[in-house]
Tab-separated table of C-alpha atoms and ligand atoms in Angstrom:
chain	number	residue	atom	x	y	z
A	38	MET	CA	-0.099	0.019	-0.049
A	39	ARG	CA	1.586	3.274	-1.036
A	40	ILE	CA	-0.177	6.562	-1.677
A	41	ARG	CA	1.470	8.241	-4.874
A	42	LYS	CA	-0.514	11.296	-5.308
A	43	LEU	CA	-2.696	13.537	-2.685
A	44	SER	CA	-5.099	16.548	-3.413
A	45	ILE	CA	-6.505	18.650	-0.723
A	46	HIS	CA	-9.129	21.295	-1.008
A	47	ASN	CA	-10.323	23.527	1.725
A	48	PHE	CA	-9.172	21.175	4.681
A	49	ARG	CA	-8.336	23.416	7.654
A	50	ASN	CA	-6.038	26.402	6.327
A	51	LEU	CA	-4.949	23.782	3.238
A	52	LYS	CA	-6.948	25.701	0.343
A	53	ALA	CA	-5.993	23.747	-2.600
A	54	SER	CA	-2.887	21.595	-2.262
A	55	SER	CA	-1.089	18.650	-3.877
A	56	LEU	CA	1.524	16.204	-2.906
A	57	LEU	CA	2.605	14.417	-6.144
A	58	GLY	CA	5.432	11.806	-6.169
A	59	LEU	CA	4.734	10.578	-2.782
A	60	GLU	CA	7.671	7.915	-1.511
A	61	ASP	CA	7.770	5.578	1.039
A	62	PHE	CA	9.063	7.968	3.459
A	63	ASN	CA	7.158	11.648	3.287
A	64	PHE	CA	8.924	14.424	5.768
A	65	ILE	CA	6.717	17.497	6.259
A	66	HIS	CA	8.010	20.331	8.140
A	67	GLY	CA	6.801	23.893	8.759
A	68	LEU	CA	6.351	26.344	11.467
A	69	ASN	CA	3.265	26.162	14.038
A	70	GLY	CA	-0.028	26.608	12.683
A	71	SER	CA	1.363	25.898	9.201
A	72	GLY	CA	-0.662	23.101	8.224
A	73	LYS	CA	1.541	20.140	8.901
A	74	THR	CA	-1.311	18.129	11.100
A	75	SER	CA	-3.643	19.037	8.823
A	76	VAL	CA	-1.963	17.094	5.966
A	77	LEU	CA	-1.929	13.712	8.034
A	78	GLU	CA	-5.618	14.826	8.983
A	79	SER	CA	-6.531	14.751	5.412
A	80	ILE	CA	-5.111	11.475	4.754
A	81	HIS	CA	-6.787	10.190	7.698
A	82	THR	CA	-10.038	11.298	6.280
A	83	LEU	CA	-9.183	9.841	2.721
A	84	ALA	CA	-9.019	6.403	4.840
A	85	LEU	CA	-12.048	6.900	7.024
A	86	THR	CA	-13.799	9.968	5.782
A	87	ARG	CA	-13.134	11.622	9.303
A	88	SER	CA	-10.359	13.461	11.034
A	89	PHE	CA	-8.324	11.935	14.125
A	90	ARG	CA	-8.521	15.548	15.966
A	91	SER	CA	-11.969	16.996	15.600
A	92	ARG	CA	-15.223	14.622	15.658
A	93	LYS	CA	-17.148	17.639	14.147
A	94	MET	CA	-15.972	17.777	10.295
A	95	GLN	CA	-17.513	21.471	10.290
A	96	THR	CA	-14.652	22.517	12.009
A	97	VAL	CA	-12.092	21.257	9.594
A	98	ILE	CA	-13.894	22.443	6.477
A	99	SER	CA	-11.822	25.637	5.612
A	100	PHE	CA	-13.687	28.636	7.496
A	101	GLU	CA	-16.290	30.337	4.847
A	102	GLU	CA	-16.303	27.220	2.436
A	103	ASP	CA	-19.048	25.027	2.017
A	104	SER	CA	-17.138	21.816	1.643
A	105	LEU	CA	-13.561	19.836	1.951
A	106	THR	CA	-12.308	17.484	-0.735
A	107	VAL	CA	-9.667	15.177	-0.383
A	108	ARG	CA	-8.420	12.875	-3.460
A	109	GLY	CA	-6.177	10.291	-3.045
A	110	GLU	CA	-4.311	7.845	-5.723
A	111	PHE	CA	-2.282	4.823	-4.120
A	112	PHE	CA	-0.959	1.348	-5.149
A	113	VAL	CA	-2.164	-1.506	-3.646
A	114	GLY	CA	-0.120	-4.443	-3.977
A	115	GLU	CA	1.279	-7.866	-1.816
A	116	PHE	CA	3.086	-5.285	0.310
A	117	GLY	CA	3.259	-1.928	-1.538
A	118	CYS	CA	6.833	-1.171	-0.788
A	119	LYS	CA	9.767	-1.431	-3.292
A	120	ASN	CA	12.257	-2.199	-1.332
A	121	LYS	CA	10.441	-5.486	0.210
A	122	GLY	CA	10.882	-7.333	-2.775
A	123	ALA	CA	7.237	-6.513	-4.005
A	124	ASP	CA	6.403	-7.238	-7.260
A	125	VAL	CA	5.965	-3.670	-8.716
A	126	SER	CA	3.967	-5.037	-11.829
A	127	ARG	CA	1.522	-6.910	-9.651
A	128	GLU	CA	0.272	-3.472	-7.899
A	129	THR	CA	-2.862	-2.293	-9.308
A	130	LEU	CA	-3.314	1.353	-8.834
A	131	SER	CA	-6.831	2.815	-7.121
A	132	SER	CA	-8.202	6.454	-6.317
A	133	ILE	CA	-10.261	7.148	-3.239
A	134	GLY	CA	-12.410	10.818	-3.226
A	135	VAL	CA	-13.860	11.875	0.016
A	136	ARG	CA	-16.217	14.899	-0.041
A	137	ARG	CA	-17.687	16.404	3.344
A	138	SER	CA	-20.226	19.253	3.405
A	139	ARG	CA	-21.098	21.418	6.244
A	140	GLN	CA	-24.485	19.788	5.984
A	141	ASP	CA	-22.816	16.661	6.918
A	142	MET	CA	-23.372	15.038	3.266
A	143	VAL	CA	-20.554	12.687	2.968
A	144	LEU	CA	-19.651	11.512	-0.635
A	145	VAL	CA	-17.049	8.891	-1.050
A	146	LYS	CA	-15.902	7.380	-4.590
A	147	LEU	CA	-13.585	4.373	-4.987
A	148	ASN	CA	-12.248	3.961	-8.517
A	149	GLY	CA	-14.520	6.734	-9.570
A	150	GLU	CA	-17.417	4.911	-8.433
A	151	LYS	CA	-19.803	6.544	-5.907
A	152	LEU	CA	-20.052	4.027	-3.021
A	153	ALA	CA	-23.685	3.728	-1.437
A	154	SER	CA	-22.152	3.750	2.161
A	155	VAL	CA	-19.124	5.135	3.953
A	156	GLY	CA	-19.137	1.275	5.437
A	157	GLU	CA	-18.050	0.415	1.978
A	158	LEU	CA	-14.519	2.029	2.353
A	159	ALA	CA	-13.575	0.393	5.434
A	160	GLY	CA	-10.386	-1.685	5.195
A	161	VAL	CA	-9.399	-0.021	1.826
A	162	LEU	CA	-6.455	1.949	2.955
A	163	PRO	CA	-5.419	1.089	7.052
A	164	VAL	CA	-4.044	3.902	8.366
A	165	GLN	CA	-2.336	3.890	11.871
A	166	VAL	CA	-1.663	7.469	13.901
A	167	ILE	CA	1.231	8.228	16.321
A	168	ASN	CA	0.694	11.701	17.499
A	169	PRO	CA	0.163	13.744	20.778
A	170	ALA	CA	-2.740	12.542	21.664
A	171	SER	CA	-1.361	8.674	21.412
A	172	PHE	CA	-0.352	8.796	25.197
A	173	GLU	CA	-4.109	7.953	25.653
A	174	LEU	CA	-3.668	4.575	24.949
A	175	LEU	CA	-1.933	4.041	28.227
A	176	GLU	CA	-3.257	6.820	30.204
A	177	GLY	CA	-6.940	7.110	28.942
A	178	SER	CA	-9.936	5.171	29.421
A	179	PRO	CA	-10.580	1.407	28.714
A	180	GLY	CA	-12.475	2.750	25.392
A	181	VAL	CA	-9.578	3.967	23.878
A	182	ARG	CA	-7.589	0.585	23.977
A	183	ARG	CA	-10.591	-0.888	22.730
A	184	GLN	CA	-10.863	1.256	19.751
A	185	TYR	CA	-7.164	0.397	19.407
A	186	LEU	CA	-7.519	-3.155	19.918
A	187	ASP	CA	-10.716	-3.458	17.528
A	188	TRP	CA	-9.078	-1.491	15.052
A	189	GLY	CA	-6.491	-4.460	14.439
A	190	VAL	CA	-9.575	-7.241	14.814
A	191	PHE	CA	-11.477	-5.559	11.963
A	192	HIS	CA	-8.453	-5.254	9.536
A	193	VAL	CA	-8.134	-9.055	10.298
A	194	LYS	CA	-9.531	-10.682	7.132
A	195	HIS	CA	-12.796	-12.716	8.017
A	196	SER	CA	-12.736	-11.831	11.675
A	197	GLY	CA	-16.416	-11.057	11.176
A	198	PHE	CA	-15.997	-8.276	13.348
A	199	TYR	CA	-17.445	-5.602	10.946
A	200	GLU	CA	-20.822	-7.467	10.823
A	201	LEU	CA	-20.618	-8.941	14.727
A	202	TRP	CA	-20.406	-5.470	16.438
A	203	PRO	CA	-23.135	-3.624	15.125
A	204	ARG	CA	-25.331	-6.718	16.155
A	205	TYR	CA	-23.563	-6.760	19.614
A	206	ARG	CA	-24.084	-3.102	20.404
A	207	LYS	CA	-28.204	-3.275	18.900
A	208	ALA	CA	-28.600	-5.885	21.427
A	209	LEU	CA	-27.239	-3.827	24.357
A	210	GLN	CA	-28.814	-1.005	23.113
A	211	GLN	CA	-32.281	-2.668	23.632
A	212	ARG	CA	-31.349	-4.944	26.642
A	213	ASN	CA	-30.224	-1.250	28.452
A	214	SER	CA	-33.452	0.453	27.371
A	215	LEU	CA	-35.721	-2.563	28.781
A	216	LEU	CA	-33.640	-2.546	32.165
A	217	ARG	CA	-33.880	1.065	32.192
A	218	ARG	CA	-37.907	0.874	32.189
A	219	GLY	CA	-37.453	-1.528	35.268
A	220	ASN	CA	-40.037	-3.945	36.405
A	221	ILE	CA	-39.023	-6.601	34.271
A	222	GLY	CA	-38.129	-9.947	34.341
A	223	ALA	CA	-35.674	-12.572	32.862
A	224	SER	CA	-38.039	-13.611	30.009
A	225	VAL	CA	-38.581	-10.394	28.519
A	226	LEU	CA	-34.783	-10.070	28.211
A	227	ALA	CA	-34.289	-13.650	27.047
A	228	PRO	CA	-34.373	-12.724	23.017
A	229	TRP	CA	-31.562	-9.860	23.864
A	230	ASP	CA	-29.320	-11.881	26.449
A	231	ALA	CA	-29.501	-14.773	23.463
A	232	GLU	CA	-28.216	-12.501	20.768
A	233	LEU	CA	-25.659	-10.539	23.255
A	234	ALA	CA	-24.307	-14.162	24.194
A	235	SER	CA	-23.975	-15.418	20.830
A	236	THR	CA	-22.196	-12.413	19.176
A	237	ALA	CA	-20.241	-11.475	22.464
A	238	THR	CA	-18.303	-15.261	22.495
A	239	LEU	CA	-17.460	-14.666	18.893
A	240	ILE	CA	-16.345	-10.771	19.410
A	241	SER	CA	-14.237	-12.112	21.987
A	242	ALA	CA	-12.870	-14.812	20.377
A	243	ALA	CA	-11.608	-12.575	17.458
A	244	ARG	CA	-10.456	-10.254	19.773
A	245	GLN	CA	-8.291	-13.024	21.957
A	246	ARG	CA	-6.917	-14.497	18.671
A	247	HIS	CA	-5.591	-10.633	17.665
A	248	PHE	CA	-4.404	-10.270	21.237
A	249	GLU	CA	-2.562	-13.431	21.412
A	250	GLN	CA	-0.324	-12.120	17.917
A	251	LEU	CA	-0.253	-8.777	19.004
A	252	ALA	CA	1.579	-9.774	22.670
A	253	VAL	CA	4.005	-12.011	21.181
A	254	ALA	CA	4.744	-9.198	18.526
A	255	PHE	CA	4.622	-6.413	21.194
A	256	ASP	CA	7.452	-8.153	23.121
A	257	GLU	CA	9.812	-8.359	19.689
A	258	VAL	CA	9.166	-4.688	18.723
A	259	TYR	CA	9.420	-3.395	22.291
A	260	ARG	CA	12.822	-5.342	22.848
A	261	LYS	CA	14.136	-4.233	20.069
A	262	LEU	CA	13.172	-0.352	20.299
A	263	LEU	CA	14.699	-0.495	23.646
A	264	GLU	CA	18.014	-2.110	22.351
A	265	ASN	CA	17.883	0.346	19.500
A	266	SER	CA	17.411	3.523	21.689
A	267	THR	CA	19.899	2.654	24.101
A	268	ARG	CA	22.556	2.147	20.944
A	269	PHE	CA	21.528	5.037	19.343
A	270	ALA	CA	21.409	7.527	22.267
A	271	GLU	CA	24.149	10.280	22.261
A	272	ASP	CA	24.751	9.555	25.861
A	273	ARG	CA	25.038	5.680	26.492
A	274	SER	CA	24.755	6.121	30.264
A	275	ASP	CA	21.066	6.738	29.311
A	276	SER	CA	19.763	3.709	30.917
A	277	ALA	CA	16.456	5.156	31.797
A	278	LEU	CA	14.661	2.641	29.311
A	279	GLY	CA	16.845	-0.315	30.502
A	280	ASN	CA	15.247	0.473	33.949
A	281	ILE	CA	11.373	-0.070	33.269
A	282	PRO	CA	10.548	-3.384	35.040
A	283	SER	CA	9.261	-5.888	32.890
A	284	LEU	CA	5.980	-5.210	31.077
A	285	SER	CA	3.290	-7.237	30.648
A	286	LEU	CA	0.089	-7.156	28.533
A	287	GLU	CA	-2.962	-9.072	29.357
A	288	LEU	CA	-6.776	-9.120	27.659
A	289	TYR	CA	-10.036	-8.383	29.934
A	290	ALA	CA	-12.560	-9.763	27.839
A	291	GLY	CA	-15.033	-7.498	29.802
A	292	TRP	CA	-16.677	-10.132	32.253
A	293	LYS	CA	-15.018	-12.005	35.268
A	294	ASP	CA	-13.236	-15.388	34.939
A	295	ALA	CA	-13.916	-15.332	30.773
A	296	GLU	CA	-11.435	-18.304	30.242
A	297	VAL	CA	-13.996	-20.515	32.248
A	298	VAL	CA	-17.371	-18.525	32.641
A	299	PRO	CA	-19.215	-18.085	28.991
A	300	PHE	CA	-20.757	-14.950	28.727
A	301	ALA	CA	-24.260	-16.342	28.840
A	302	GLU	CA	-23.664	-17.772	32.114
A	303	ALA	CA	-22.114	-14.285	33.546
A	304	LEU	CA	-25.428	-12.304	31.808
A	305	LYS	CA	-27.312	-14.810	33.997
A	306	ALA	CA	-25.131	-14.404	37.193
A	307	ASP	CA	-25.393	-10.523	36.871
A	308	LEU	CA	-29.193	-10.235	36.188
A	309	SER	CA	-30.562	-8.790	39.414
A	310	GLN	CA	-27.131	-6.275	39.663
A	311	ASP	CA	-28.257	-5.205	36.321
A	312	ILE	CA	-31.757	-4.913	36.990
A	313	LYS	CA	-30.924	-2.772	39.773
A	314	SER	CA	-28.184	-0.674	37.924
A	315	GLY	CA	-30.463	-0.316	34.949
A	316	PHE	CA	-27.648	-1.163	32.336
A	317	THR	CA	-25.854	-4.014	31.427
A	318	ARG	CA	-22.605	-3.872	33.350
A	319	ASN	CA	-20.088	-6.565	32.237
A	320	GLY	CA	-19.429	-7.606	28.615
A	321	PRO	CA	-17.304	-7.342	25.737
A	322	HIS	CA	-18.281	-3.415	25.919
A	323	ARG	CA	-16.108	-3.213	28.798
A	324	ALA	CA	-13.036	-5.036	27.368
A	325	ASP	CA	-9.663	-3.571	28.105
A	326	ILE	CA	-6.086	-4.211	27.611
A	327	VAL	CA	-4.306	-4.044	30.872
A	328	LEU	CA	-0.419	-3.026	30.552
A	329	LYS	CA	1.166	-3.601	34.028
A	330	CYS	CA	4.958	-2.587	34.834
A	331	GLY	CA	5.525	-5.100	37.604
A	332	ARG	CA	2.385	-4.600	39.677
A	333	LEU	CA	1.344	-1.589	38.672
A	334	ARG	CA	-0.351	0.106	35.832
A	335	ALA	CA	2.176	1.292	33.563
A	336	GLY	CA	0.211	4.502	32.647
A	337	GLU	CA	0.287	5.566	36.301
A	338	VAL	CA	4.413	5.078	36.979
A	339	LEU	CA	6.416	5.651	33.461
A	340	SER	CA	7.599	9.052	32.077
A	341	ARG	CA	5.944	10.545	29.112
A	342	GLY	CA	8.832	9.306	26.922
A	343	GLN	CA	8.811	5.815	28.108
A	344	ILE	CA	4.687	5.857	27.517
A	345	LYS	CA	5.334	7.113	24.564
A	346	THR	CA	7.834	4.802	23.062
A	347	ILE	CA	5.406	1.603	24.639
A	348	VAL	CA	2.595	3.531	22.526
A	349	CYS	CA	4.906	3.320	19.396
A	350	ALA	CA	5.674	-0.417	19.858
A	351	LEU	CA	2.039	-1.270	20.458
A	352	LYS	CA	1.108	0.342	16.857
A	353	LEU	CA	4.081	-0.714	15.629
A	354	ALA	CA	3.438	-4.691	17.025
A	355	GLN	CA	-0.248	-3.868	15.558
A	356	SER	CA	1.253	-3.187	11.888
A	357	LYS	CA	3.662	-6.059	12.043
A	358	VAL	CA	0.710	-8.592	12.617
A	359	LEU	CA	-1.512	-7.205	10.275
A	360	LEU	CA	1.376	-7.316	7.741
A	361	SER	CA	1.706	-11.338	8.425
A	362	GLN	CA	-1.712	-11.308	7.164
A	363	GLY	CA	-0.969	-9.215	3.882
A	364	VAL	CA	-2.741	-6.164	5.305
A	365	PRO	CA	-0.010	-3.018	5.060
A	366	THR	CA	-0.333	0.131	6.732
A	367	VAL	CA	0.097	3.568	6.420
A	368	PHE	CA	2.091	5.644	9.309
A	369	LEU	CA	0.906	8.937	9.976
A	370	ILE	CA	3.549	10.289	12.527
A	371	ASP	CA	2.787	13.926	14.107
A	372	ASP	CA	5.668	15.682	15.949
A	373	LEU	CA	7.456	12.537	17.261
A	374	ALA	CA	10.574	14.566	17.730
A	375	ALA	CA	8.879	16.711	20.270
A	376	GLU	CA	7.852	13.705	22.396
A	377	LEU	CA	11.204	11.104	21.917
A	378	ASP	CA	14.896	12.144	21.901
A	379	GLU	CA	16.536	11.320	18.687
A	380	GLY	CA	17.636	7.550	19.726
A	381	ARG	CA	14.225	6.879	20.552
A	382	CYS	CA	13.053	8.480	17.393
A	383	ARG	CA	15.599	6.338	15.370
A	384	ALA	CA	14.852	3.346	16.764
A	385	VAL	CA	10.984	3.835	15.781
A	386	PHE	CA	12.119	4.613	12.203
A	387	LEU	CA	14.121	1.460	11.873
A	388	GLU	CA	11.086	-0.418	12.619
A	389	LEU	CA	9.105	1.452	9.871
A	390	ILE	CA	11.896	0.547	7.701
A	391	ASP	CA	11.766	-3.077	8.657
A	392	LEU	CA	7.992	-3.395	8.337
A	393	GLY	CA	8.286	-1.638	4.868
A	394	VAL	CA	5.049	0.790	5.609
A	395	GLN	CA	4.710	3.946	3.824
A	396	VAL	CA	5.397	6.845	6.396
A	397	PHE	CA	4.176	10.387	6.781
A	398	ALA	CA	5.839	12.313	9.740
A	399	THR	CA	5.692	16.105	10.459
A	400	ALA	CA	8.101	18.253	12.807
A	401	VAL	CA	8.857	21.943	12.851
A	402	LYS	CA	12.328	22.045	11.720
A	403	GLU	CA	13.616	20.081	8.676
A	404	SER	CA	16.628	18.660	10.479
A	405	ASP	CA	14.481	17.188	13.344
A	406	LEU	CA	13.635	14.888	10.726
A	407	HIS	CA	16.799	13.034	9.763
A	408	ASN	CA	17.771	11.566	6.073
A	409	GLU	CA	19.310	8.539	7.847
A	410	TRP	CA	16.331	7.521	9.707
A	411	CYS	CA	14.933	6.624	6.395
A	412	GLY	CA	18.111	3.955	5.410
A	413	GLU	CA	17.620	2.778	2.053
A	414	ARG	CA	14.085	3.560	1.432
A	415	SER	CA	13.046	6.739	-0.719
A	416	LEU	CA	12.457	9.942	0.783
A	417	LYS	CA	10.437	12.870	-0.346
A	418	ARG	CA	10.164	16.292	1.735
A	419	PHE	CA	7.424	18.946	1.943
A	420	HIS	CA	7.903	22.168	3.165
A	421	VAL	CA	4.356	23.677	4.420
A	422	GLU	CA	3.857	27.652	4.940
A	423	HIS	CA	0.622	29.511	5.630
A	424	GLY	CA	-1.226	26.536	4.216
A	425	SER	CA	0.757	25.946	1.202
A	426	ILE	CA	2.871	22.931	0.404
A	427	SER	CA	5.849	23.159	-1.964
A	428	PRO	CA	8.294	20.057	-2.236
A	429	VAL	CA	11.949	20.571	-0.911
A	430	LEU	CA	14.209	19.994	-4.248
B	252	LIG	N1	-11.666	25.088	9.527
B	252	LIG	C1	-10.406	25.660	9.715
B	252	LIG	N2	-10.501	26.837	8.512
B	252	LIG	C2	-9.092	27.357	8.205
B	252	LIG	N3	-8.015	27.256	8.998
B	252	LIG	C3	-8.181	26.401	10.297
B	252	LIG	C4	-9.710	25.701	10.206
B	252	LIG	N4	-9.041	25.052	11.649
B	252	LIG	C5	-8.037	25.469	12.118
B	252	LIG	N5	-7.377	26.134	10.703
B	252	LIG	C6	-5.786	26.522	10.972
B	252	LIG	O1	-4.724	25.838	10.389
B	252	LIG	C7	-4.125	25.773	10.609
B	252	LIG	C8	-3.183	24.448	10.664
B	252	LIG	O2	-3.206	24.205	11.715
B	252	LIG	P1	-2.389	22.617	11.664
B	252	LIG	O3	-2.858	22.198	13.135
B	252	LIG	O4	-2.558	21.587	10.553
B	252	LIG	O5	-0.803	23.386	12.183
B	252	LIG	P2	0.423	22.319	12.705
B	252	LIG	O6	1.439	22.728	11.355
B	252	LIG	O7	0.345	21.056	12.566
B	252	LIG	O8	0.866	23.458	13.792
B	252	LIG	P3	1.676	22.898	15.269
B	252	LIG	O9	3.137	22.852	14.650
B	252	LIG	O10	1.474	23.892	15.903
B	252	LIG	O11	0.727	21.399	15.618
B	252	LIG	C9	-3.869	26.672	12.045
B	252	LIG	O12	-3.326	27.944	11.486
B	252	LIG	C10	-5.251	26.646	12.333
B	252	LIG	O13	-5.548	27.890	12.928
């Protein structure tokens, strides 16, 4: 998967911009407020029709304009990237166009054909974002980690997640509205309990399968990040990362003892408490990934830089798992150098080279993004100034 061309219209301060001849690594620099993050956001919008920064697309459309448009051409192939031995001749060129209006109209075209629903775009262009908000993966609510986990499960071919999750959500909403009404018995809930139990079992099994692969990949990627960060650190006495007690990653399915208690039984056991509470207290909608540092939650004891390193390892590991299943990811990395020292940035980029994915990375200063971070891979630089993007020749 490699985006080769991007055109952006009325996207925040990017009035009319084109990024041509995109390469494996694409470095974008410019002063604060120039429009760097907007470029990454526009790629995210191309992939998912929405921004990663703002829920309301009306705030993203340029002031005084009615709609925004993002168009992209990209190669789809076995591995997309040239240095991975991919047979470039087998790559096919695809295109996506997304238009969003102030009236909340969404128009999506895939290879020139208008899509009947936005859902049809799902999975066409998988993107991973690493930005200052990524801290939330460790420090935020379980919902953030569920979203991370489900992003991976969703992209696994034939996981069925895309169909199962809406069914589970619908049954949950119906059950909760009955519980809120009160004065109900088990028989009224029975149809929804049956639907919840059957979808929950499949959702949890798909999550568990992805998580097991993720945990193995995380161990490997995280260990390499630590080793390479220390190797690249200018001050070799920097042992901050080496001092972290070992990390453990666990999946909480959303109800107690899920390994031995089927969800149907947990629902029955919880019934009287659910009726009292007026909602379904346990289930896959409460799942979480628990990351511990020794016996403590990692997010509560580690430094910002250490947390960011773990977040990078989690995202890289997930892309590694997906790549092993033939699903390449595009990485959108916003201002990594602001959070991580050079040794750690270089270690992250070494992993990206290894993965063979396409990368878009931003920084305020051109010199914050180093040529050598890309190894032998192709690199293109862009400069953004007051919403105008030009290639650095
Ligand atoms: N809807 C909008 N219409 C026009 N301009 C907008 C809109 N929303 C935000 N902006 C402006 O667009 C500019 C681009 O913001 P962006 O976050 O992309 O900058 P940046 O280069 O990433 O900055 P920083 O280095 O500070 O993170 C900002 O000046 C912002 O004020």
